[in-house]
Short mmCIF file of N, CA and C in Angstrom, two decimals:
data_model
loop_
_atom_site.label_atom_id
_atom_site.label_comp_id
_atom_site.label_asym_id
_atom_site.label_seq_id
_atom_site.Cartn_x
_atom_site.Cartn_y
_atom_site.Cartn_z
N UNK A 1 0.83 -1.17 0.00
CA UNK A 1 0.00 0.00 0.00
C UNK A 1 0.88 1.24 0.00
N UNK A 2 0.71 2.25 -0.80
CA UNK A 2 1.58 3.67 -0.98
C UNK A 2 1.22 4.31 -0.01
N UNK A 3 1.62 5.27 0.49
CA UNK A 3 1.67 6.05 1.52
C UNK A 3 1.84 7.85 1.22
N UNK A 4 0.59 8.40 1.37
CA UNK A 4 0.49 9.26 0.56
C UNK A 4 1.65 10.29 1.66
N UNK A 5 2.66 11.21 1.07
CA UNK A 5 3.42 12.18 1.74
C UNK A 5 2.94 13.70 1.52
N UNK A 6 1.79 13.68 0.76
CA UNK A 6 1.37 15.47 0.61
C UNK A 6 1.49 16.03 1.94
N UNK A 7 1.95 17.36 2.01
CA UNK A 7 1.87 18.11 3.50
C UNK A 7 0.53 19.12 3.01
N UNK A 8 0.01 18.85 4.24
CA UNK A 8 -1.17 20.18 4.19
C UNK A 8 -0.63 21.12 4.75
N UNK A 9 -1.07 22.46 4.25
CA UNK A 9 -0.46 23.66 4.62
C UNK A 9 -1.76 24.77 5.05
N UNK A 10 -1.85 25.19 6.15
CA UNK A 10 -2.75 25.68 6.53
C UNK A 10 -2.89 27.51 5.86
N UNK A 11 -3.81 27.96 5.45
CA UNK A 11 -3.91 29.33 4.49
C UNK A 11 -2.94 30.61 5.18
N UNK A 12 -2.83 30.41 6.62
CA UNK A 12 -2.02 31.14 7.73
C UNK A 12 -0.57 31.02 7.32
N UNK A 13 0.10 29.80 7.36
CA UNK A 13 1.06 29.75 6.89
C UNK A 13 1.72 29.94 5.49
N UNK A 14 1.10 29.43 4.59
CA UNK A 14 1.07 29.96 3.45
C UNK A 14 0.96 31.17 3.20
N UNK A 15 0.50 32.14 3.86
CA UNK A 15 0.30 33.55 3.01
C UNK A 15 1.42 34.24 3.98
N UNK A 16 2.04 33.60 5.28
CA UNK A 16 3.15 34.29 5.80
C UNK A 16 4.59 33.89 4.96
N UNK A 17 4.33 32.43 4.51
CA UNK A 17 5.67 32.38 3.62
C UNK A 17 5.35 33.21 2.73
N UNK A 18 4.84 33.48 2.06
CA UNK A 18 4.49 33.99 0.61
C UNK A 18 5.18 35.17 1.09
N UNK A 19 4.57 36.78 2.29
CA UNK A 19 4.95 37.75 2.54
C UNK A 19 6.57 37.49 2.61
N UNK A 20 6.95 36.71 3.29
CA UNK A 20 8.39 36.42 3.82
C UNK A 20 9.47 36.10 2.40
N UNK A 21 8.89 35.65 1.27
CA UNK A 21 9.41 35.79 0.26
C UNK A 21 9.70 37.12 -0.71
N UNK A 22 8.26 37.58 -0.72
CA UNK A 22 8.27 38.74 -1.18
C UNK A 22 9.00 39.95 -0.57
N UNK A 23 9.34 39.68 1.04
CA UNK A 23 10.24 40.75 1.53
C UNK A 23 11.86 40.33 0.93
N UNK A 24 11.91 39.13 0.96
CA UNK A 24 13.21 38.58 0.75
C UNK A 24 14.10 39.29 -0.74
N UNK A 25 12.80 39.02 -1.89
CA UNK A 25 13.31 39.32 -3.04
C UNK A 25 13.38 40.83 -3.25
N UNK A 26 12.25 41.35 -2.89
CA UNK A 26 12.03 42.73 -2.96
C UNK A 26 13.35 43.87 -1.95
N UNK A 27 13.52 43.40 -0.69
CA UNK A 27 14.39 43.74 -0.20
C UNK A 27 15.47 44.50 -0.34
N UNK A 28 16.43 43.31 -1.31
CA UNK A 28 17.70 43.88 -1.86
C UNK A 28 17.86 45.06 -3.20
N UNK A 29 16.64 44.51 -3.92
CA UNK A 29 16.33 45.75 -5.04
C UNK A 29 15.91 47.00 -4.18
N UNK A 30 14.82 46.85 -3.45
CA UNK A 30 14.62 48.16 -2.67
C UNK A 30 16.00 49.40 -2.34
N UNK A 31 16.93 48.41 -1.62
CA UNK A 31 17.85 49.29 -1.06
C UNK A 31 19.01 49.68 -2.07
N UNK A 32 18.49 48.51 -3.14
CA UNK A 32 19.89 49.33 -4.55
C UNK A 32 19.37 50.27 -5.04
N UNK A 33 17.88 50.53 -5.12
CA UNK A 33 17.17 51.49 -5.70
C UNK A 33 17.42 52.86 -4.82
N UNK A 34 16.94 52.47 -3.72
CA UNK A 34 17.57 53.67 -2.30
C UNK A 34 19.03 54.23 -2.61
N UNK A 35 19.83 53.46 -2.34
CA UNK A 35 21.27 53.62 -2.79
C UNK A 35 21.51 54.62 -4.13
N UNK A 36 20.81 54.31 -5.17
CA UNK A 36 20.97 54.51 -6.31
C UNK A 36 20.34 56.03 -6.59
N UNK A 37 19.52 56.08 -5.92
CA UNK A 37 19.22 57.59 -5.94
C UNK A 37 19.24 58.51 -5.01
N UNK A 38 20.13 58.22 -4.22
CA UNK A 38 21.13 58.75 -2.98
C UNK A 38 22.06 59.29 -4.02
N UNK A 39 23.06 58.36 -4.54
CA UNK A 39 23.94 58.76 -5.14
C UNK A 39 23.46 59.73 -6.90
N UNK A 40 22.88 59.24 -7.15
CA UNK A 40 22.06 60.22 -8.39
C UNK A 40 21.89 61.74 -7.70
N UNK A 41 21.36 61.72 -6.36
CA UNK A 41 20.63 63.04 -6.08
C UNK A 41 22.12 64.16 -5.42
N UNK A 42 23.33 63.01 -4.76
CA UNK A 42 24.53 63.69 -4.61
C UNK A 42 25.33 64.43 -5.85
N UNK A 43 25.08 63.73 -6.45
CA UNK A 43 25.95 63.96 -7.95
C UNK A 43 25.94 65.83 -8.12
N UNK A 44 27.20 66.12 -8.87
CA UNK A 44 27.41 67.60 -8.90
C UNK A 44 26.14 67.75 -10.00
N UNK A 45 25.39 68.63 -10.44
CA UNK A 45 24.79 69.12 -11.65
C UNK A 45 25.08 70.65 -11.90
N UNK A 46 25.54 71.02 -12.94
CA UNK A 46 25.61 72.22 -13.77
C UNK A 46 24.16 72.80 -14.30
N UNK A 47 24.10 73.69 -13.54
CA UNK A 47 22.86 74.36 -13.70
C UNK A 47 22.66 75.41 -14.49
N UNK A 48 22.15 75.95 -15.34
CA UNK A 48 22.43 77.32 -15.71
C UNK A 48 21.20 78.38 -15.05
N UNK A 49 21.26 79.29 -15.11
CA UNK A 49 20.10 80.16 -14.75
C UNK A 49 19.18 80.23 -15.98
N UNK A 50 18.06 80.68 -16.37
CA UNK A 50 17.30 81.25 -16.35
C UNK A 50 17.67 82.31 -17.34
N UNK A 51 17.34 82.14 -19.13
CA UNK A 51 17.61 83.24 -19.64
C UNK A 51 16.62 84.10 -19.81
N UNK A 52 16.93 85.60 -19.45
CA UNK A 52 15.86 86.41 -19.34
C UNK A 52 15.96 87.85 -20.73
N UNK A 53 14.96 88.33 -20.87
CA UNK A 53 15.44 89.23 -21.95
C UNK A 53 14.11 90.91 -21.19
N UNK A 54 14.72 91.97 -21.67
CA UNK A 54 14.17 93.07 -21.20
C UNK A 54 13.32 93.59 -22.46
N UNK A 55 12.15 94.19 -22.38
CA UNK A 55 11.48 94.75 -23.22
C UNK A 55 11.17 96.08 -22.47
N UNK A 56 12.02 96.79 -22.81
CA UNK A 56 11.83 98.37 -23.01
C UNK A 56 10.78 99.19 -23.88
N UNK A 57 9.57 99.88 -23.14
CA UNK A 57 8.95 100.55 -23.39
C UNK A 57 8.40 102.16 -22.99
N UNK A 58 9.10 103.14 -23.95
CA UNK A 58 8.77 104.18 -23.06
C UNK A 58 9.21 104.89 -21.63
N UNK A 59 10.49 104.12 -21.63
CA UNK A 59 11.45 104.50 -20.21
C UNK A 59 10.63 103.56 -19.36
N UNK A 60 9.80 102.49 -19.29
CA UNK A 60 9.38 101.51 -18.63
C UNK A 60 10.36 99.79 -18.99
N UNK A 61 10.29 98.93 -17.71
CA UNK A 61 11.18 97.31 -18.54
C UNK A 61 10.16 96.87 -18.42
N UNK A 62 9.65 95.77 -18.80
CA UNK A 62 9.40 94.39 -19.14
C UNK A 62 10.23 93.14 -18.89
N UNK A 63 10.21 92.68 -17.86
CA UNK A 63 10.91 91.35 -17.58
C UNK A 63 10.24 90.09 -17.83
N UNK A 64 11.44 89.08 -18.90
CA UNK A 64 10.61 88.23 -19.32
C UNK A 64 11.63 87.00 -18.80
N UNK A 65 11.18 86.04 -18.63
CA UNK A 65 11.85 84.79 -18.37
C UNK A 65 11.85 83.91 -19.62
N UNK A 66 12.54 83.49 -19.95
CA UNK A 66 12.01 82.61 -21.50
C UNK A 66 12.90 80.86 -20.64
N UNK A 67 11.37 80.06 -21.49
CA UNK A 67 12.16 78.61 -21.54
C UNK A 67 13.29 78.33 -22.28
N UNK A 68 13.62 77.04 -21.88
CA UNK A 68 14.80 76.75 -22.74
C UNK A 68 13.55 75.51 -24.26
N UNK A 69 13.59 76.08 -25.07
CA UNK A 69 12.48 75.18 -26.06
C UNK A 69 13.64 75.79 -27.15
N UNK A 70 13.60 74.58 -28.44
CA UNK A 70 13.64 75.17 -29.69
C UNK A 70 13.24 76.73 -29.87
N UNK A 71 11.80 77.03 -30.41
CA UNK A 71 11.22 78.81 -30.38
C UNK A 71 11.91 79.27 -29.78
N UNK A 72 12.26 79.15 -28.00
CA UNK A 72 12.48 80.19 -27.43
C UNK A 72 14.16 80.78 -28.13
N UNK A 73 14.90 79.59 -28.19
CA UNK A 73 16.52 79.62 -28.55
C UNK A 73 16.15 80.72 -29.60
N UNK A 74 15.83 80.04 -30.51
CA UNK A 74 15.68 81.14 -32.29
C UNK A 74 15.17 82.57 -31.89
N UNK A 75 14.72 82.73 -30.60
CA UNK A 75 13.99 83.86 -30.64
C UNK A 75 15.06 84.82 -30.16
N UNK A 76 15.90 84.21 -28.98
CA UNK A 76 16.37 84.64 -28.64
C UNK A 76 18.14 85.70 -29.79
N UNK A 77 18.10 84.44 -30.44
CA UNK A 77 19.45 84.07 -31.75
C UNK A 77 18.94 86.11 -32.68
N UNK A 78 17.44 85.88 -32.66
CA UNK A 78 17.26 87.53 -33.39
C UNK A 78 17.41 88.52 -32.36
N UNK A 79 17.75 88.44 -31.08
CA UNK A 79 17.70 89.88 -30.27
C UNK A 79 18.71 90.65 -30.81
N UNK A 80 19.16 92.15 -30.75
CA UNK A 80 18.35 92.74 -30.04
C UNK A 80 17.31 92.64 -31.66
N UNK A 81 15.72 93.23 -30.87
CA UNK A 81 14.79 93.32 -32.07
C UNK A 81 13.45 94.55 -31.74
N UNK A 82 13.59 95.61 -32.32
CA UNK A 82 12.53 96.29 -32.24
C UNK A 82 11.65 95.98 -32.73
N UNK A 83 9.89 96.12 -31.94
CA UNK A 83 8.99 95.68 -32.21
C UNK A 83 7.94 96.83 -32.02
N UNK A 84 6.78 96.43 -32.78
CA UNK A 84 5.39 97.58 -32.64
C UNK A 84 4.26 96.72 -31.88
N UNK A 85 4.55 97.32 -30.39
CA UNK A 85 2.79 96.24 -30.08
C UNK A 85 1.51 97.10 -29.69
N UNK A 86 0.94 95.77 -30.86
CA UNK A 86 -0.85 96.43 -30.58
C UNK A 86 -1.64 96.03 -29.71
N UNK A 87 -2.82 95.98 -29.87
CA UNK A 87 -3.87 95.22 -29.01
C UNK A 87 -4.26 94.53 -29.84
N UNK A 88 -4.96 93.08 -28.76
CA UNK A 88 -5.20 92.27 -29.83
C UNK A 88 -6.17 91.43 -29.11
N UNK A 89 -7.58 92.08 -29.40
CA UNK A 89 -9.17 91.11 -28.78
C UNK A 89 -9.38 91.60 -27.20
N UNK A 90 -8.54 92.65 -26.53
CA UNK A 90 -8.47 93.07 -25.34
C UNK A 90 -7.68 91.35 -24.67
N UNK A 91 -7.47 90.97 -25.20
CA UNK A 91 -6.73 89.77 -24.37
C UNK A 91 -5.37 89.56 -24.51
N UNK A 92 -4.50 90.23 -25.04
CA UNK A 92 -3.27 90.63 -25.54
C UNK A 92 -2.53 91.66 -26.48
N UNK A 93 -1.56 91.72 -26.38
CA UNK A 93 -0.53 92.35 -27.06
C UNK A 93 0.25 91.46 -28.09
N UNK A 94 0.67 92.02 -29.46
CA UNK A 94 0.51 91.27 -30.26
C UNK A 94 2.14 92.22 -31.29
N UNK A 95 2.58 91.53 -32.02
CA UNK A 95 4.36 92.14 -32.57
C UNK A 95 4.39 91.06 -33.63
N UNK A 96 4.49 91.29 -34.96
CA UNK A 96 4.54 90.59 -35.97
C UNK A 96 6.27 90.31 -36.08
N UNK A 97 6.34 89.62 -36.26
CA UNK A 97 8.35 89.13 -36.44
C UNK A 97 8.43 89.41 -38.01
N UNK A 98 9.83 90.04 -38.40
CA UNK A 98 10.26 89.47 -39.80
C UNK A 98 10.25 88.53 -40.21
N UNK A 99 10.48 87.60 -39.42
CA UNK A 99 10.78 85.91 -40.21
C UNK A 99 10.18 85.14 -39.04
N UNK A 100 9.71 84.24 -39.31
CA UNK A 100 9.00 83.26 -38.35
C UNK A 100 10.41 82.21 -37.81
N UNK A 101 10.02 82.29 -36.18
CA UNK A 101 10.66 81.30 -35.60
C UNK A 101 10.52 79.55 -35.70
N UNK A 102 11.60 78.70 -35.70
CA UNK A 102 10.91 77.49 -36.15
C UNK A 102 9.99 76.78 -34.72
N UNK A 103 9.67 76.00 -35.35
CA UNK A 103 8.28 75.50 -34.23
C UNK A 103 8.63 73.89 -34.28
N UNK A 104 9.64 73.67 -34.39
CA UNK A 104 9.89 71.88 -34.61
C UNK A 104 10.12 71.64 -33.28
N UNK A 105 9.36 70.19 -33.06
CA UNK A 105 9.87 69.66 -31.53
C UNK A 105 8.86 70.50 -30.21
N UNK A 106 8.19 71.68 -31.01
CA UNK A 106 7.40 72.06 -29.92
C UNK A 106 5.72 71.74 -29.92
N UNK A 107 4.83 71.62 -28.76
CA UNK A 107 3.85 71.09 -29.04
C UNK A 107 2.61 72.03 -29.65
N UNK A 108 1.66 71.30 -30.19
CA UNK A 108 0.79 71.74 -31.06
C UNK A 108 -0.01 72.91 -30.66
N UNK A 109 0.29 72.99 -30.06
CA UNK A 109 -0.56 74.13 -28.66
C UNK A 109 -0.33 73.93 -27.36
N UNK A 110 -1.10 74.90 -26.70
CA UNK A 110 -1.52 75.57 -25.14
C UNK A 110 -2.61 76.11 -24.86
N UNK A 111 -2.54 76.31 -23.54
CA UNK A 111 -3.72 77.10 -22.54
C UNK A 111 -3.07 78.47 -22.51
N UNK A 112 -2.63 79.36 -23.10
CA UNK A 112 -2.10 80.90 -22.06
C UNK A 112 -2.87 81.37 -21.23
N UNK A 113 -2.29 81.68 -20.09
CA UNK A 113 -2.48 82.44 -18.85
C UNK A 113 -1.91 83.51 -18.63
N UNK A 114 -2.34 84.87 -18.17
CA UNK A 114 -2.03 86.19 -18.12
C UNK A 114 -0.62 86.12 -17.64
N UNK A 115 0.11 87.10 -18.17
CA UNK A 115 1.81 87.00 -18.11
C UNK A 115 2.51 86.43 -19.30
N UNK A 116 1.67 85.40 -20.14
CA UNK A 116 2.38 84.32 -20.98
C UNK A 116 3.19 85.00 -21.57
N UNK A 117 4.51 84.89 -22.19
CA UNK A 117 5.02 85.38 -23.61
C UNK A 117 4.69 84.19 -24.35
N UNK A 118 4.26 84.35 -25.69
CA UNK A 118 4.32 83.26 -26.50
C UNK A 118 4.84 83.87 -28.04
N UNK A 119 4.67 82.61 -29.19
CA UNK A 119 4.40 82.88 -30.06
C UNK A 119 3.76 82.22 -30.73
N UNK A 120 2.86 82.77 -31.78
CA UNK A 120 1.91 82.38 -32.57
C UNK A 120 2.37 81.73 -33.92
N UNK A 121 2.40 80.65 -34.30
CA UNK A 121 2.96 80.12 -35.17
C UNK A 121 2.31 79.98 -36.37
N UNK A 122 0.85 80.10 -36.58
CA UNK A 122 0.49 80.29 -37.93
C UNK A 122 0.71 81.97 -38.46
N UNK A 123 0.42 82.99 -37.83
CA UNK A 123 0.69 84.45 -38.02
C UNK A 123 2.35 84.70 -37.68
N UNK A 124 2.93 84.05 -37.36
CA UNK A 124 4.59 84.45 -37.08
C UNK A 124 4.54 86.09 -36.32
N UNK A 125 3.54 85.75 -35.04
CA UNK A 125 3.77 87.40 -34.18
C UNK A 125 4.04 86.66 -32.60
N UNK A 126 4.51 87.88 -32.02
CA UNK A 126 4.94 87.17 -30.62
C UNK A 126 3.61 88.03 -30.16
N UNK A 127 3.25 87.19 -28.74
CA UNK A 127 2.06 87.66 -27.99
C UNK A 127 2.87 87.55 -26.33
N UNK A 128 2.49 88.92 -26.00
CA UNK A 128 2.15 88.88 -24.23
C UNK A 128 0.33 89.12 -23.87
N UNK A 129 0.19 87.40 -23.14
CA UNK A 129 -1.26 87.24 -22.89
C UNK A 129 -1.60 88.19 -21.67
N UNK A 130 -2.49 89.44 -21.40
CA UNK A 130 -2.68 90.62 -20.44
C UNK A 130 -3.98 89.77 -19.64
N UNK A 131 -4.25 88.43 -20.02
CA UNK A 131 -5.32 87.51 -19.52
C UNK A 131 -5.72 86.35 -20.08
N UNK A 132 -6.18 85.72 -19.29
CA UNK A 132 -6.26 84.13 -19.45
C UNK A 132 -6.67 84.05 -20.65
N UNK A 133 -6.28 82.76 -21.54
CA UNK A 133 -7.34 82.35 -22.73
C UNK A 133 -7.81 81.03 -22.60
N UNK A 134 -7.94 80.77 -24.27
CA UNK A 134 -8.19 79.38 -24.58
C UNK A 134 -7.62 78.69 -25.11
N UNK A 135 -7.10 77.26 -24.92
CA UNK A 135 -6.34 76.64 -25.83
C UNK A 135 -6.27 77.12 -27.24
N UNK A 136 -5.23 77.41 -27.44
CA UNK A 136 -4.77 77.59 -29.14
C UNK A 136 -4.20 76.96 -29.87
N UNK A 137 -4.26 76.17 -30.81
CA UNK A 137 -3.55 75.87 -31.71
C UNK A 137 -2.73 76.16 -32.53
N UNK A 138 -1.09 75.96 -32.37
CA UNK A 138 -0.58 77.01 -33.32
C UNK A 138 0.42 77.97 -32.22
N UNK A 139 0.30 78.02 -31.08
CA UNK A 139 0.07 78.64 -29.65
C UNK A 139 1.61 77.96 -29.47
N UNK A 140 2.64 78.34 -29.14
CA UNK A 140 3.69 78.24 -28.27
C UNK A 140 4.42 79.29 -27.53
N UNK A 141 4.65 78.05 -25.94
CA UNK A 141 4.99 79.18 -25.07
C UNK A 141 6.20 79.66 -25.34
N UNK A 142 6.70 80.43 -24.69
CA UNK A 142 8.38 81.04 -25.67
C UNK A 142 8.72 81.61 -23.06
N UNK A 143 7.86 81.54 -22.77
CA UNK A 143 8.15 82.26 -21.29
C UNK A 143 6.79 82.89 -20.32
N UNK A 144 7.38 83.56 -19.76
CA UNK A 144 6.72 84.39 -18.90
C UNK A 144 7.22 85.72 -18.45
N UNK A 145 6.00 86.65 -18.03
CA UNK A 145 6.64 88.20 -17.83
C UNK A 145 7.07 87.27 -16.03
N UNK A 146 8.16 88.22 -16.26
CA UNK A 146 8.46 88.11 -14.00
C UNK A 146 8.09 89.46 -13.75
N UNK A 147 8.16 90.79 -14.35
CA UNK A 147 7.56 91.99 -13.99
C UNK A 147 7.45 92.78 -15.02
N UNK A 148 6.52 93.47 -14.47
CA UNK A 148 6.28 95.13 -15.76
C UNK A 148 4.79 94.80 -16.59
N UNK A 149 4.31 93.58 -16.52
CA UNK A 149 3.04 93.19 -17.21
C UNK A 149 2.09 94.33 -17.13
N UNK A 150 1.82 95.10 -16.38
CA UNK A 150 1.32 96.63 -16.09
C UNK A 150 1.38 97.77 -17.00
N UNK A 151 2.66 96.90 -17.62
CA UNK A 151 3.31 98.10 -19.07
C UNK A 151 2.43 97.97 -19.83
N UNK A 152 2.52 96.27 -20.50
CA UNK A 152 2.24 95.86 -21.48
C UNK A 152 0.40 95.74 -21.56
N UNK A 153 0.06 96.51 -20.34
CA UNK A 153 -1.28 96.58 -20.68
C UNK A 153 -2.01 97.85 -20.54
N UNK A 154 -0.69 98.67 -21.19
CA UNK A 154 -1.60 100.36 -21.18
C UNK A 154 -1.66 100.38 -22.62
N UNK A 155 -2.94 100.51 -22.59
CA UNK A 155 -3.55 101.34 -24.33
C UNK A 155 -2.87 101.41 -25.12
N UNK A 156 -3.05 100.94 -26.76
CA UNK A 156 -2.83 101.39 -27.52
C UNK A 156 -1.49 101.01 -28.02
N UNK A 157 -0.72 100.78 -29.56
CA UNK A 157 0.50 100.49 -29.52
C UNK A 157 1.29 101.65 -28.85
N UNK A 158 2.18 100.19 -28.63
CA UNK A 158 3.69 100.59 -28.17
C UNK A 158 5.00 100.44 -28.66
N UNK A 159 5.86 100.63 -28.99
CA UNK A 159 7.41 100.36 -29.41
C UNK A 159 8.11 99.49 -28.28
N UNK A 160 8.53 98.56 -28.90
CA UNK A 160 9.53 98.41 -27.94
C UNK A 160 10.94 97.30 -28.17
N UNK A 161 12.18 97.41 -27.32
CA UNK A 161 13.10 97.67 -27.73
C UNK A 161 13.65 96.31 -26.92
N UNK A 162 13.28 94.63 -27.64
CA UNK A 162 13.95 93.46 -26.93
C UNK A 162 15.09 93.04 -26.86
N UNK A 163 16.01 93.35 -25.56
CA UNK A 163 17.28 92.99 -25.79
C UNK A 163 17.41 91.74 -24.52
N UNK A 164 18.78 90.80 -24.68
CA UNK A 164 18.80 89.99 -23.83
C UNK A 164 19.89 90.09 -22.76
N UNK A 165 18.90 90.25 -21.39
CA UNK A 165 20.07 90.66 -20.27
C UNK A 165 20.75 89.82 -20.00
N UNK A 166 21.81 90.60 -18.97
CA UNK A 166 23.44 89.79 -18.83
C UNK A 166 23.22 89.50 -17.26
N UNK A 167 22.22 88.25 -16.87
CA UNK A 167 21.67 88.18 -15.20
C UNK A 167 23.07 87.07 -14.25
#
């Protein structure tokens, strides 16, 4: 007669080995992962600041922060650049460029929010948004005002004179 050797294993024990495994394996990855971005987060990084450019209007600045994007680079590559800004729908200020900046690599649109600098890529004009909009298509951000937005929302065109500061 055979002699059956199955062990019964009660659901208690079983689901504590199971945990006790899963600490086992998980464990050592955990703490290389820990480790690993200990040392990632020590690491020296070269930072740059923040390129900013001034828009002079009328013995008033305009401080703009610009991203680092494709647009913003090219935009920057034409300073210095005098511009004429109008109004445009009471929801911005509006500066037609000589030559359109390229738009490769940037996305199809945005939301602007008051402050935005952008540029408009089917009309090739740069816009400072004086208030919120609506997604645009065509719409890339190029920055933001950090001060003077106050300028850029008194009446009527203005001249003004974009050069890129030395911060």
């Amino acid at each position: 007669m055979k002699q059956n050797n199955r062990v019964s294993l009660s659901p208690a024990y079983l689901f504590a080995w199971l945990v006790a495994l899963s600490l086992f394996f998980s464990g050592p990855a955990q703490s290389q992962m820990t480790e690993k971005a200990v040392v990632t987060s020590n690491r020296t990084q070269t930072m740059t600041a923040p390129t900013k450019i001034n828009i002079a209007i009328g013995g008033q600045n305009v401080r703009v922060v610009l991203d680092d994007t494709p647009s913003a680079r090219a935009f920057i590559a034409r300073l210095p650049l005098t511009v004429r800004f109008e109004d445009y729908g009471s929801t911005e200020k509006i500066s037609y460029l000589p030559r359109k900046l390229t738009t490769e690599g940037e996305p199809a649109g945005y939301t602007p929010v008051a402050g935005d600098f952008s540029y408009y890529a089917p009309w090739g004009n740069i816009a400072v948004f004086l208030k919120d909009f609506r997604y645009s298509q065509g719409l890339i951000r190029l920055g933001y005002i950090e001060s003077g937005l106050q300028v850029m929302k008194q009446e009527g065109e203005h001249e003004g004179i974009i050069t890129l500061l030395d911060d």
